[in-house]
RNA sequence: GGGCCUGUAGCUCAGUCAGGUAGAGCGUCGGACUUUUAAUCCGAUGGUCGCGGGUUCGAACCCCGUCGGGCCCGCCA
């Protein structure tokens, strides 16, 4: 059974109505790691709905969290804003300076700034969760009941956290972090409490009160989380392995939730996504691939497929190079198969059946639209990458596909893919292995593999090419002529050509590529190769 | 120190929860298409399931131990 269906089954045992929560702090650029959080939630919701449950996806925007530090993309002006809530400070402008005017005029906050593009990406990828901005929840008093409970009995909360996490809380710890005289959550000491006011003294020596029903502060994370499970009615939540560690925030959250008077959500811990060869992704180090960036390269269904087809506890290495090509081709191959048909074969072993079923589910989940299986384009990524490099005009690509793939009219998906493919090729992520490059100088290595008798072919080639117009047809004719005059087969000619022009044993059809190269340079290359091979038998 | 994940074919991984003859895809090799846009199609190859014990008629799967890899335990998905 697919992991999403396992979760749905677990939820069905729990009840009929479900709210699946995801939550992210908008402290910097979002990356595809965050996408796993949201997509995992989205896929659970789909599976639950498929199983006949009512399920909704919500996205808690943790914009009540404070700014932790001045990230590399921020100007020093942000030093003064450390500890301030992300939803109540201005967004950085193009130079990383706080954009106060936009903040004051439109209320455009730091959190909004980073959230907006992520939501755009989510829309493209077929996920439109209900947004639950946390800061606003505090300000409208949604946290008040849980907060009161915690502040009334801080000892009970302290006991849970210390026992479950094995961590000792400081003497002055209090289950509410008030905002100080400047609006920061840092360095404030609680000096007293009588509902609904928490008394405090800040780092500047100023004293004041904080109304817990008006969001004049926030709960510490380990309480914030279980509190919002309650008033939002969360029944299921996927979260990263950091929260899932023993004694981590889910463990303490479970008990605190019950203390608040509700059942914790059904959890699903998932592994992180790392960038191939570069370790875990992190907004603060800038070691990221944004969802937007990823979507410039690959269609949404491929990204969804990556998540759907990886079990949550499996770490994913995101590879924007060859890995992406293989992933996309893998997706393409599977989606062009008729799995229903294959599953009707009763001779399948249980193992084979499970494999097909899970893949079928993953493919369904890969579609940005529910119940709308992504139709196979039947054009592999490799092939499209090739065409996109050879043909500068889209029309040319379609013409070629019409001939080779019986393609009558390019579909919307194909247009889309070609557009993204061109972006990818233009980006630094495009793997060299896929890049078509014609040699400027002979490849000693490739030529060394040729037999002495091939020398003749090279000479014939030069002659033949010289006698033909420098066009696709002319060059093709020249290849044939070279085969005839050197009295060998076309296979040999191609082998020599790939060695000469690309330094490889095989490759894409050469004529159209050469036609786009400079004639003189190519003829010189042939001569240079000829010279190099000529010397070889003499010296050895 | 506490804990989680992980080890299965050359590679990426299913299969472990519900024990019943080792599964995919890629790669590799071969063939076909009277020669190819890294194509497509067909076929073949390939594994003492990390290691050692135990339970069982039967173990990749359950139990105990052990070794290796990754990671979490202020915040982070």
Coordinates of C-alpha atoms (C1' of nucleotides) in Angstrom, one line a residue:
Chain A
X1 CA 0.0 0.0 0.0
X2 CA 1.2 3.5 -0.8
X3 CA 2.3 5.5 2.2
X4 CA -0.5 8.1 1.7
X5 CA -3.1 5.3 1.8
X6 CA -1.5 3.9 5.0
X7 CA -2.0 7.4 6.5
X8 CA -5.5 7.6 5.3
X9 CA -6.3 4.3 6.8
X10 CA -4.9 5.5 10.1
X11 CA -7.0 8.6 9.9
X12 CA -10.1 6.6 9.1
X13 CA -9.7 4.8 12.4
X14 CA -9.6 8.1 14.1
X15 CA -12.7 9.7 12.6
X16 CA -14.5 11.0 9.6
X17 CA -13.4 14.7 9.5
X18 CA -9.8 15.7 9.2
X19 CA -7.7 18.8 9.1
X20 CA -4.2 18.1 7.9
X21 CA -1.7 20.8 9.0
X22 CA 1.6 21.9 7.7
X23 CA 3.6 24.8 9.0
X24 CA 6.6 26.8 8.0
X25 CA 8.4 29.8 9.4
X26 CA 8.8 32.4 6.6
X27 CA 12.3 33.5 7.7
X28 CA 13.9 33.4 4.3
X29 CA 13.6 32.0 0.8
X30 CA 11.5 28.9 0.7
X31 CA 13.1 25.8 -0.8
X32 CA 12.1 22.5 -2.1
X33 CA 12.6 21.0 1.3
X34 CA 9.5 23.0 2.4
X35 CA 7.8 21.6 -0.6
X36 CA 8.1 18.2 0.9
X37 CA 6.2 19.4 3.9
X38 CA 3.3 20.8 1.9
X39 CA 3.2 18.0 -0.6
X40 CA 3.3 15.3 2.0
X41 CA 0.3 17.0 3.6
X42 CA -1.5 17.5 0.3
X43 CA -1.0 13.8 -0.6
X44 CA -2.4 12.7 2.7
X45 CA -5.4 14.8 2.1
X46 CA -6.0 13.4 -1.3
X47 CA -5.6 9.8 0.0
X48 CA -8.1 10.6 2.8
X49 CA -10.6 12.0 0.4
X50 CA -10.1 9.0 -1.8
X51 CA -10.9 6.8 1.2
X52 CA -14.2 8.7 1.7
X53 CA -13.1 11.0 4.5
X54 CA -13.6 14.7 4.7
X55 CA -10.1 16.3 4.7
X56 CA -8.7 19.7 4.3
X57 CA -5.2 21.0 4.1
X58 CA -4.1 24.0 6.1
X59 CA -0.9 25.8 6.1
X60 CA 0.1 27.5 9.3
X61 CA 2.3 30.5 8.5
X62 CA 4.5 30.9 11.5
X63 CA 4.9 34.7 11.1
X64 CA 4.7 35.1 14.9
X65 CA 8.2 33.7 15.1
X66 CA 10.9 36.1 15.7
X67 CA 13.7 37.1 13.4
X68 CA 16.7 35.0 14.7
X69 CA 19.6 36.8 13.1
X70 CA 20.7 39.0 10.3
X71 CA 20.8 36.6 7.3
X72 CA 23.4 37.1 4.6
X73 CA 20.7 38.5 2.3
X74 CA 19.7 41.2 4.8
X75 CA 21.3 44.5 5.5
X76 CA 22.7 45.5 8.9
X77 CA 19.6 47.5 9.5
X78 CA 17.9 44.3 10.6
X79 CA 20.1 44.1 13.6
X80 CA 17.6 46.4 15.4
X81 CA 14.8 44.0 14.4
X82 CA 16.2 40.8 15.8
X83 CA 13.7 39.2 18.1
X84 CA 10.8 41.0 16.4
X85 CA 8.1 38.9 14.8
X86 CA 8.3 38.2 11.1
X87 CA 4.8 39.4 10.5
X88 CA 5.4 42.7 12.1
X89 CA 8.6 43.9 10.5
X90 CA 9.2 45.2 7.0
X91 CA 10.3 43.1 4.1
X92 CA 13.8 43.5 2.7
X93 CA 13.9 45.5 -0.6
X94 CA 16.1 44.6 -3.5
X95 CA 19.2 45.6 -1.6
X96 CA 18.3 43.9 1.6
X97 CA 17.2 47.0 3.4
X98 CA 13.9 47.1 5.3
X99 CA 11.2 48.6 3.1
X100 CA 9.5 50.7 5.7
X101 CA 7.2 52.6 3.4
X102 CA 5.7 49.6 1.9
X103 CA 5.3 48.1 5.4
X104 CA 3.6 51.2 6.7
X105 CA 1.4 51.8 3.6
X106 CA 0.4 48.3 2.6
X107 CA 1.3 46.3 5.7
X108 CA 3.7 44.3 3.5
X109 CA 5.7 42.3 6.0
X110 CA 8.9 40.3 6.1
X111 CA 6.8 37.1 6.3
X112 CA 4.6 38.2 3.3
X113 CA 7.7 38.8 1.2
X114 CA 8.9 35.3 1.4
X115 CA 5.5 33.6 1.5
X116 CA 4.1 35.2 -1.7
X117 CA 6.4 33.5 -4.2
X118 CA 6.1 30.2 -2.4
X119 CA 2.3 30.4 -2.7
X120 CA 2.7 31.1 -6.4
X121 CA 4.7 27.9 -6.8
X122 CA 2.2 26.0 -4.8
X123 CA -0.6 27.1 -7.0
X124 CA 1.4 25.9 -10.0
X125 CA 2.0 22.6 -8.4
X126 CA -1.7 22.2 -7.6
X127 CA -1.7 22.9 -3.9
X128 CA -3.9 25.6 -2.5
X129 CA -4.0 25.2 1.3
X130 CA -6.1 27.3 3.6
X131 CA -3.7 29.8 5.1
X132 CA -3.6 30.3 8.9
X133 CA -1.3 33.2 9.7
X134 CA -0.1 32.6 13.3
X135 CA 0.4 36.2 14.2
X136 CA -3.1 37.1 13.4
X137 CA -4.3 34.1 15.4
X138 CA -2.5 35.5 18.5
X139 CA -3.9 38.9 17.9
X140 CA -7.4 37.7 17.6
X141 CA -7.2 35.8 20.8
X142 CA -7.3 32.3 19.5
X143 CA -4.4 31.3 21.7
X144 CA -5.9 32.8 24.8
X145 CA -7.6 29.7 26.3
X146 CA -4.5 27.5 26.0
X147 CA -2.2 30.3 27.1
X148 CA -4.4 30.9 30.2
X149 CA -4.2 27.2 31.0
X150 CA -0.4 27.3 30.7
X151 CA 0.1 30.5 32.7
X152 CA -2.3 29.3 35.4
X153 CA -0.2 26.2 35.9
X154 CA 3.3 26.9 34.7
X155 CA 4.6 24.1 36.9
X156 CA 2.7 21.4 35.1
X157 CA 4.0 22.6 31.7
X158 CA 7.5 22.8 33.1
X159 CA 7.3 19.3 34.5
X160 CA 6.2 17.9 31.1
X161 CA 9.0 19.6 29.2
X162 CA 11.7 18.8 31.7
X163 CA 10.7 15.1 32.0
X164 CA 10.0 14.4 28.3
X165 CA 12.8 16.4 26.8
X166 CA 15.3 15.7 29.6
X167 CA 16.2 19.4 29.4
X168 CA 16.3 21.7 32.4
X169 CA 14.4 24.9 32.0
X170 CA 15.9 28.1 33.6
X171 CA 14.6 29.4 36.8
X172 CA 12.8 32.4 35.3
X173 CA 11.2 30.4 32.5
X174 CA 7.6 31.2 31.9
X175 CA 5.1 29.8 29.4
X176 CA 4.6 33.1 27.7
X177 CA 7.1 35.3 25.9
X178 CA 6.0 39.0 26.1
X179 CA 6.9 41.6 23.5
X180 CA 9.2 44.2 25.1
X181 CA 9.1 47.9 24.9
X182 CA 10.6 47.8 21.4
X183 CA 8.6 44.9 20.1
X184 CA 11.2 42.2 20.6
X185 CA 10.7 38.8 22.2
X186 CA 14.3 38.5 23.3
X187 CA 15.7 39.2 26.7
X188 CA 12.4 39.8 28.5
X189 CA 11.9 38.6 32.0
X190 CA 8.5 37.8 33.3
X191 CA 7.9 39.3 36.7
X192 CA 4.3 38.5 37.5
X193 CA 1.0 37.3 36.1
X194 CA -2.6 37.8 36.7
X195 CA -4.9 37.0 33.9
X196 CA -4.9 38.3 31.3
X197 CA -1.8 40.3 32.1
X198 CA 1.8 39.1 32.2
X199 CA 4.2 41.6 33.8
X200 CA 7.7 41.9 32.4
X201 CA 11.0 43.8 32.5
X202 CA 13.0 44.0 29.3
X203 CA 16.7 44.2 28.5
X204 CA 16.5 48.0 28.6
X205 CA 15.2 48.0 32.1
X206 CA 11.8 49.0 31.1
X207 CA 8.8 47.3 32.7
X208 CA 5.4 46.7 31.2
X209 CA 2.4 44.3 30.8
X210 CA 1.5 42.0 28.1
X211 CA -2.1 40.9 27.4
X212 CA -2.2 37.3 26.5
X213 CA -5.5 37.6 24.8
X214 CA -4.3 40.2 22.3
X215 CA -1.1 38.7 21.1
X216 CA 1.2 41.0 22.9
X217 CA 3.7 38.2 22.9
X218 CA 3.6 34.5 22.0
X219 CA 3.9 31.1 23.4
X220 CA 7.3 29.3 23.3
X221 CA 7.4 26.9 20.4
X222 CA 6.9 23.8 22.5
X223 CA 3.5 25.2 23.6
X224 CA 2.7 27.2 20.5
X225 CA 2.4 24.0 18.5
X226 CA 0.1 22.0 20.7
X227 CA -2.0 25.0 21.3
X228 CA -2.8 25.6 17.7
X229 CA -3.5 21.9 17.2
X230 CA -6.4 22.5 19.5
X231 CA -8.2 25.6 18.2
X232 CA -7.5 24.6 14.6
X233 CA -8.8 21.1 15.1
X234 CA -5.7 19.5 13.6
X235 CA -6.0 15.8 13.3
X236 CA -2.9 15.0 11.3
X237 CA 0.4 16.7 10.7
X238 CA 3.5 15.7 8.8
X239 CA 6.7 17.2 10.1
X240 CA 10.5 17.1 9.6
X241 CA 12.6 14.6 11.5
X242 CA 13.9 17.4 13.7
X243 CA 10.6 17.6 15.5
X244 CA 10.3 13.9 15.6
X245 CA 13.3 13.1 17.6
X246 CA 12.8 11.5 21.0
X247 CA 12.1 14.3 23.5
X248 CA 11.6 16.6 20.6
X249 CA 8.8 19.1 20.2
X250 CA 6.2 16.4 19.1
X251 CA 6.9 14.3 22.1
X252 CA 6.4 17.2 24.5
X253 CA 3.6 18.5 22.3
X254 CA 1.7 15.3 22.7
X255 CA 1.5 15.6 26.4
X256 CA 0.9 19.3 26.4
X257 CA -1.9 18.9 24.0
X258 CA -3.7 16.5 26.3
X259 CA -3.0 19.0 29.2
X260 CA -4.8 21.6 27.1
X261 CA -7.6 19.1 26.6
X262 CA -7.3 17.7 23.1
X263 CA -5.8 14.7 21.3
X264 CA -2.6 15.4 19.4
X265 CA -2.6 14.9 15.6
X266 CA -1.6 11.7 13.9
X267 CA 2.0 12.4 13.1
X268 CA 4.1 11.6 10.1
X269 CA 7.8 12.2 10.3
X270 CA 9.6 12.7 7.1
X271 CA 13.2 12.9 6.1
X272 CA 14.9 16.0 4.7
X273 CA 15.8 16.8 1.2
X274 CA 19.5 17.5 0.6
X275 CA 21.1 19.0 -2.4
X276 CA 23.3 16.5 -4.1
X277 CA 26.8 16.9 -2.8
X278 CA 26.0 19.9 -0.8
X279 CA 24.2 18.7 2.3
X280 CA 20.9 19.7 3.8
X281 CA 19.1 22.7 2.5
X282 CA 18.9 25.7 4.7
X283 CA 17.4 29.0 4.2
X284 CA 20.0 30.8 6.3
X285 CA 23.1 29.4 4.5
X286 CA 21.7 30.1 1.1
X287 CA 22.2 26.5 0.2
X288 CA 18.9 26.2 -1.5
X289 CA 17.0 25.5 -4.6
X290 CA 13.8 27.4 -4.5
X291 CA 10.5 25.8 -5.5
X292 CA 10.3 28.6 -8.1
X293 CA 13.7 27.8 -9.5
X294 CA 12.9 24.1 -9.6
X295 CA 9.7 24.8 -11.4
X296 CA 11.6 26.8 -14.0
X297 CA 13.4 23.6 -14.9
X298 CA 10.9 20.8 -14.5
X299 CA 7.1 20.5 -14.8
X300 CA 5.2 20.3 -11.5
X301 CA 4.2 16.7 -12.0
X302 CA 7.9 15.7 -11.9
X303 CA 8.4 17.4 -8.5
X304 CA 5.2 15.9 -7.2
X305 CA 6.3 12.5 -8.5
X306 CA 9.6 12.8 -6.6
X307 CA 7.8 13.3 -3.3
X308 CA 5.0 10.8 -4.0
X309 CA 7.3 8.1 -5.1
X310 CA 9.7 8.4 -2.1
X311 CA 8.6 7.1 1.2
X312 CA 8.6 9.9 3.7
X313 CA 11.3 8.3 5.8
X314 CA 13.6 8.2 2.8
X315 CA 16.0 11.0 2.5
X316 CA 15.9 12.6 -0.9
X317 CA 18.9 13.8 -2.7
X318 CA 17.8 16.5 -5.0
X319 CA 20.0 16.6 -8.1
X320 CA 19.4 19.3 -10.6
X321 CA 21.7 17.6 -13.1
X322 CA 21.5 14.0 -14.5
X323 CA 19.3 13.0 -11.6
X324 CA 16.6 15.2 -12.8
X325 CA 16.9 13.7 -16.3
X326 CA 16.6 10.2 -15.0
X327 CA 13.7 11.2 -12.7
X328 CA 11.8 12.8 -15.5
X329 CA 12.4 9.9 -17.9
X330 CA 11.4 7.5 -15.2
X331 CA 8.2 9.4 -14.8
X332 CA 7.6 9.5 -18.5
X333 CA 8.1 5.8 -18.9
X334 CA 5.8 4.8 -16.2
X335 CA 3.0 7.2 -17.2
X336 CA 3.0 5.8 -20.7
X337 CA 2.3 2.3 -19.4
X338 CA -1.1 0.9 -18.8
X339 CA -0.8 -0.2 -15.2
X340 CA -4.5 -1.1 -14.9
X341 CA -4.0 -3.5 -17.7
X342 CA -0.8 -4.9 -16.2
X343 CA -2.5 -5.3 -12.8
X344 CA -5.2 -7.5 -14.3
X345 CA -2.6 -10.2 -14.9
X346 CA -3.4 -12.7 -12.2
X347 CA 0.0 -14.4 -12.5
X348 CA 1.7 -11.4 -10.8
X349 CA 3.4 -12.2 -7.6
X350 CA 2.3 -10.3 -4.5
X351 CA 5.6 -8.4 -4.7
X352 CA 5.1 -7.3 -8.3
X353 CA 1.6 -6.3 -7.6
X354 CA 2.5 -4.1 -4.7
X355 CA 5.1 -2.4 -6.7
X356 CA 2.7 -1.7 -9.6
X357 CA 0.0 -0.5 -7.3
X358 CA 2.2 1.9 -5.4
X359 CA 3.6 3.3 -8.6
X360 CA 0.1 3.8 -9.9
X361 CA -0.8 5.7 -6.8
X362 CA 2.3 7.8 -7.0
X363 CA 1.6 8.7 -10.6
X364 CA -2.0 9.7 -9.7
X365 CA -0.6 11.9 -6.8
X366 CA 1.9 13.4 -9.2
X367 CA -0.9 15.1 -11.2
X368 CA -1.4 18.7 -10.1
X369 CA -5.1 18.2 -10.5
X370 CA -6.9 15.6 -8.5
X371 CA -8.2 12.7 -10.5
X372 CA -6.6 14.0 -13.6
X373 CA -3.8 11.7 -14.6
X374 CA -1.0 13.4 -16.3
X375 CA -1.0 12.2 -19.9
X376 CA 2.2 10.8 -21.1
X377 CA 3.8 13.1 -23.7
X378 CA 5.8 10.0 -25.0
X379 CA 8.7 12.3 -25.5
X380 CA 11.6 11.6 -23.2
X381 CA 13.4 14.4 -21.4
X382 CA 16.6 13.3 -23.0
X383 CA 15.1 13.6 -26.4
X384 CA 13.5 16.9 -25.8
X385 CA 16.8 18.2 -24.3
X386 CA 18.4 17.2 -27.5
X387 CA 15.9 18.8 -29.8
X388 CA 15.8 22.0 -27.7
X389 CA 19.6 22.3 -28.2
X390 CA 19.6 21.7 -31.9
X391 CA 16.5 23.6 -32.9
X392 CA 16.3 27.2 -31.9
X393 CA 12.8 27.6 -33.1
X394 CA 10.0 25.8 -31.3
X395 CA 8.3 25.1 -34.7
X396 CA 11.3 23.1 -35.7
X397 CA 11.1 21.0 -32.6
X398 CA 7.4 20.2 -33.3
X399 CA 8.2 19.4 -36.9
X400 CA 10.9 17.0 -35.8
X401 CA 8.6 15.3 -33.3
X402 CA 5.9 15.1 -35.9
X403 CA 8.2 13.0 -38.0
X404 CA 9.7 10.9 -35.3
X405 CA 6.9 10.5 -32.8
X406 CA 3.7 10.8 -34.9
X407 CA 3.0 14.0 -33.1
X408 CA 0.2 15.8 -34.9
X409 CA -0.2 18.8 -32.7
X410 CA 2.0 19.6 -29.7
X411 CA -0.1 19.5 -26.5
X412 CA -0.2 22.2 -23.9
X413 CA 2.0 20.0 -21.7
X414 CA 4.6 19.7 -24.4
X415 CA 4.7 23.5 -25.0
X416 CA 5.2 23.8 -21.3
X417 CA 8.0 21.3 -21.1
X418 CA 9.9 22.8 -24.0
X419 CA 9.7 26.2 -22.3
X420 CA 11.1 24.7 -19.1
X421 CA 13.7 22.7 -21.0
X422 CA 15.0 25.8 -22.6
X423 CA 15.3 27.4 -19.2
X424 CA 17.1 24.4 -17.9
X425 CA 19.5 24.4 -20.7
X426 CA 20.3 28.0 -20.2
X427 CA 20.8 27.4 -16.5
X428 CA 24.0 26.3 -14.8
X429 CA 22.2 23.2 -13.6
X430 CA 22.0 21.6 -17.0
X431 CA 24.4 18.7 -16.9
X432 CA 27.5 18.7 -19.2
X433 CA 26.8 15.2 -20.1
X434 CA 23.7 16.2 -21.8
X435 CA 25.1 19.3 -23.5
X436 CA 25.8 18.9 -27.1
X437 CA 29.2 20.2 -27.9
X438 CA 31.1 19.9 -31.1
X439 CA 34.9 19.7 -30.7
X440 CA 37.2 22.5 -31.7
X441 CA 40.3 20.4 -31.6
X442 CA 40.7 16.6 -32.1
X443 CA 40.0 14.4 -29.2
X444 CA 43.2 12.3 -28.8
X445 CA 41.3 9.9 -26.6
X446 CA 38.5 9.2 -29.0
X447 CA 40.8 8.9 -32.0
X448 CA 43.1 6.5 -30.2
X449 CA 40.2 4.0 -30.1
X450 CA 39.9 4.0 -33.8
X451 CA 41.6 1.4 -35.9
X452 CA 44.2 2.3 -38.4
X453 CA 41.9 1.5 -41.3
X454 CA 39.7 4.3 -40.2
X455 CA 42.2 6.8 -41.4
X456 CA 41.0 6.2 -44.9
X457 CA 37.5 7.1 -43.8
X458 CA 38.6 10.4 -42.4
X459 CA 40.3 11.3 -45.6
X460 CA 37.3 10.3 -47.7
X461 CA 35.1 12.3 -45.3
X462 CA 37.1 15.4 -45.9
X463 CA 36.8 15.0 -49.6
X464 CA 33.1 14.2 -49.5
X465 CA 32.3 17.1 -47.2
X466 CA 34.3 19.5 -49.3
X467 CA 32.2 18.6 -52.4
X468 CA 28.8 19.1 -50.8
X469 CA 26.8 22.2 -49.8
X470 CA 27.0 22.8 -46.0
X471 CA 23.4 21.8 -45.3
X472 CA 21.7 19.0 -43.6
X473 CA 21.1 17.2 -46.9
X474 CA 24.5 18.0 -48.2
X475 CA 26.2 16.6 -45.1
X476 CA 24.1 13.5 -45.0
X477 CA 25.0 12.9 -48.7
X478 CA 28.6 13.4 -47.8
X479 CA 28.5 10.7 -45.2
X480 CA 27.1 8.3 -47.8
X481 CA 29.7 9.3 -50.3
X482 CA 32.4 8.7 -47.7
X483 CA 31.1 5.3 -47.0
X484 CA 31.1 4.4 -50.6
X485 CA 34.5 5.8 -51.5
X486 CA 36.1 4.2 -48.4
X487 CA 34.2 1.0 -49.2
X488 CA 33.0 0.5 -45.6
X489 CA 29.6 0.6 -44.1
X490 CA 27.7 3.6 -42.7
X491 CA 28.2 2.3 -39.2
X492 CA 31.9 2.7 -39.5
X493 CA 31.5 6.2 -40.9
X494 CA 29.3 7.2 -38.1
X495 CA 31.7 5.8 -35.6
X496 CA 34.5 7.8 -37.1
X497 CA 32.3 10.9 -37.3
X498 CA 31.4 10.9 -33.6
X499 CA 35.0 10.4 -32.7
X500 CA 36.1 13.3 -34.9
X501 CA 33.3 15.8 -34.2
X502 CA 32.2 15.0 -30.7
X503 CA 35.0 12.9 -29.2
X504 CA 32.5 10.2 -28.4
X505 CA 31.5 6.8 -29.6
X506 CA 27.9 7.6 -30.2
X507 CA 25.7 10.6 -30.3
X508 CA 22.7 12.3 -31.8
X509 CA 22.2 12.6 -35.5
X510 CA 25.1 14.7 -36.7
X511 CA 24.2 16.3 -39.9
X512 CA 21.8 18.9 -38.6
X513 CA 24.2 19.8 -35.8
X514 CA 27.1 20.2 -38.2
X515 CA 25.0 22.3 -40.5
X516 CA 24.8 24.8 -37.7
X517 CA 28.5 24.9 -37.3
X518 CA 31.1 26.8 -39.2
X519 CA 32.1 24.9 -42.3
X520 CA 35.7 25.9 -42.4
X521 CA 36.2 25.1 -38.8
X522 CA 34.7 21.7 -39.2
X523 CA 36.8 20.9 -42.3
X524 CA 39.9 22.0 -40.4
X525 CA 38.9 19.7 -37.6
X526 CA 38.7 16.8 -40.0
X527 CA 42.2 17.6 -41.3
X528 CA 43.6 17.9 -37.8
X529 CA 42.2 14.5 -36.9
X530 CA 43.6 13.0 -40.1
X531 CA 47.0 14.3 -39.2
X532 CA 46.8 13.0 -35.8
X533 CA 45.8 9.5 -36.9
X534 CA 48.4 9.5 -39.6
X535 CA 51.2 10.0 -37.1
X536 CA 49.9 7.2 -34.9
X537 CA 50.9 4.1 -37.0
X538 CA 54.3 5.7 -37.7
X539 CA 55.2 6.1 -34.1
X540 CA 53.7 2.9 -32.9
Chain B
rG1 C1' 24.8 10.6 26.7
rG2 C1' 19.5 9.8 24.6
rG3 C1' 17.0 8.6 20.2
rC4 C1' 15.6 8.0 14.9
rC5 C1' 16.5 6.4 10.0
rU6 C1' 19.3 3.2 7.0
rG7 C1' 22.2 -1.4 4.9
rU8 C1' 18.5 -6.1 -0.7
rA9 C1' 21.4 -6.9 -8.4
rG10 C1' 26.8 -2.5 -11.0
rC11 C1' 23.3 2.1 -9.6
rU12 C1' 18.4 4.1 -7.5
rC13 C1' 15.1 1.7 -4.7
rA14 C1' 10.4 -1.7 -3.7
rG15 C1' 9.3 -5.8 -0.7
rU16 C1' 9.7 -5.9 6.3
rC17 C1' 3.8 -3.5 9.7
rA18 C1' -0.1 -8.9 8.2
rG19 C1' 6.8 -14.8 7.6
rG20 C1' 5.2 -18.7 2.2
rU21 C1' 9.9 -20.0 -4.4
rA22 C1' 14.2 -12.7 -4.3
rG23 C1' 11.1 -7.8 -7.3
rA24 C1' 11.1 -3.2 -10.4
rG25 C1' 13.4 0.8 -13.2
rC26 C1' 18.1 2.2 -14.9
rG27 C1' 22.8 0.2 -16.5
rU28 C1' 25.4 -3.7 -19.1
rC29 C1' 25.3 -7.4 -23.0
rG30 C1' 22.9 -9.5 -27.4
rG31 C1' 19.4 -9.1 -31.4
rA32 C1' 15.8 -6.5 -34.7
rC33 C1' 14.6 -2.1 -37.3
rU34 C1' 18.8 -3.2 -44.8
rU35 C1' 21.7 2.9 -39.8
rU36 C1' 20.3 5.4 -35.4
rU37 C1' 18.0 12.9 -33.4
rA38 C1' 22.1 9.4 -26.8
rA39 C1' 15.9 6.8 -30.3
rU40 C1' 12.5 2.6 -30.3
rC41 C1' 11.2 -2.6 -29.8
rC42 C1' 12.5 -7.6 -28.3
rG43 C1' 15.6 -10.8 -25.4
rA44 C1' 19.4 -12.0 -21.9
rU45 C1' 22.6 -11.0 -17.7
rG46 C1' 22.7 -10.0 -12.8
rG47 C1' 21.6 -10.7 -5.5
rU48 C1' 25.2 -16.3 0.5
rC49 C1' 18.8 -9.6 1.3
rG50 C1' 25.6 -6.0 6.1
rC51 C1' 27.2 -10.0 9.7
rG52 C1' 26.2 -13.8 13.8
rG53 C1' 22.8 -16.3 16.6
rG54 C1' 17.5 -17.5 18.0
rU55 C1' 12.1 -18.6 17.1
rU56 C1' 9.6 -21.4 13.1
rC57 C1' 7.8 -26.8 8.9
rG58 C1' 9.5 -22.2 6.6
rA59 C1' 12.9 -15.7 7.9
rA60 C1' 15.0 -10.2 3.7
rC61 C1' 10.6 -9.9 7.0
rC62 C1' 9.8 -11.6 13.9
rC63 C1' 13.4 -11.7 18.5
rC64 C1' 18.6 -10.9 20.5
rG65 C1' 23.4 -9.3 19.5
rU66 C1' 26.9 -7.0 16.3
rC67 C1' 29.3 -4.0 12.4
rG68 C1' 29.0 0.0 8.8
rG69 C1' 26.5 4.6 6.8
rG70 C1' 23.3 9.0 7.6
rC71 C1' 20.8 12.2 10.9
rC72 C1' 18.2 14.5 15.2
rC73 C1' 18.2 16.2 20.4
rG74 C1' 18.2 25.9 21.2
rC75 C1' 15.7 27.4 16.1
rC76 C1' 15.1 25.0 11.2
rA77 C1' 10.7 21.1 7.0

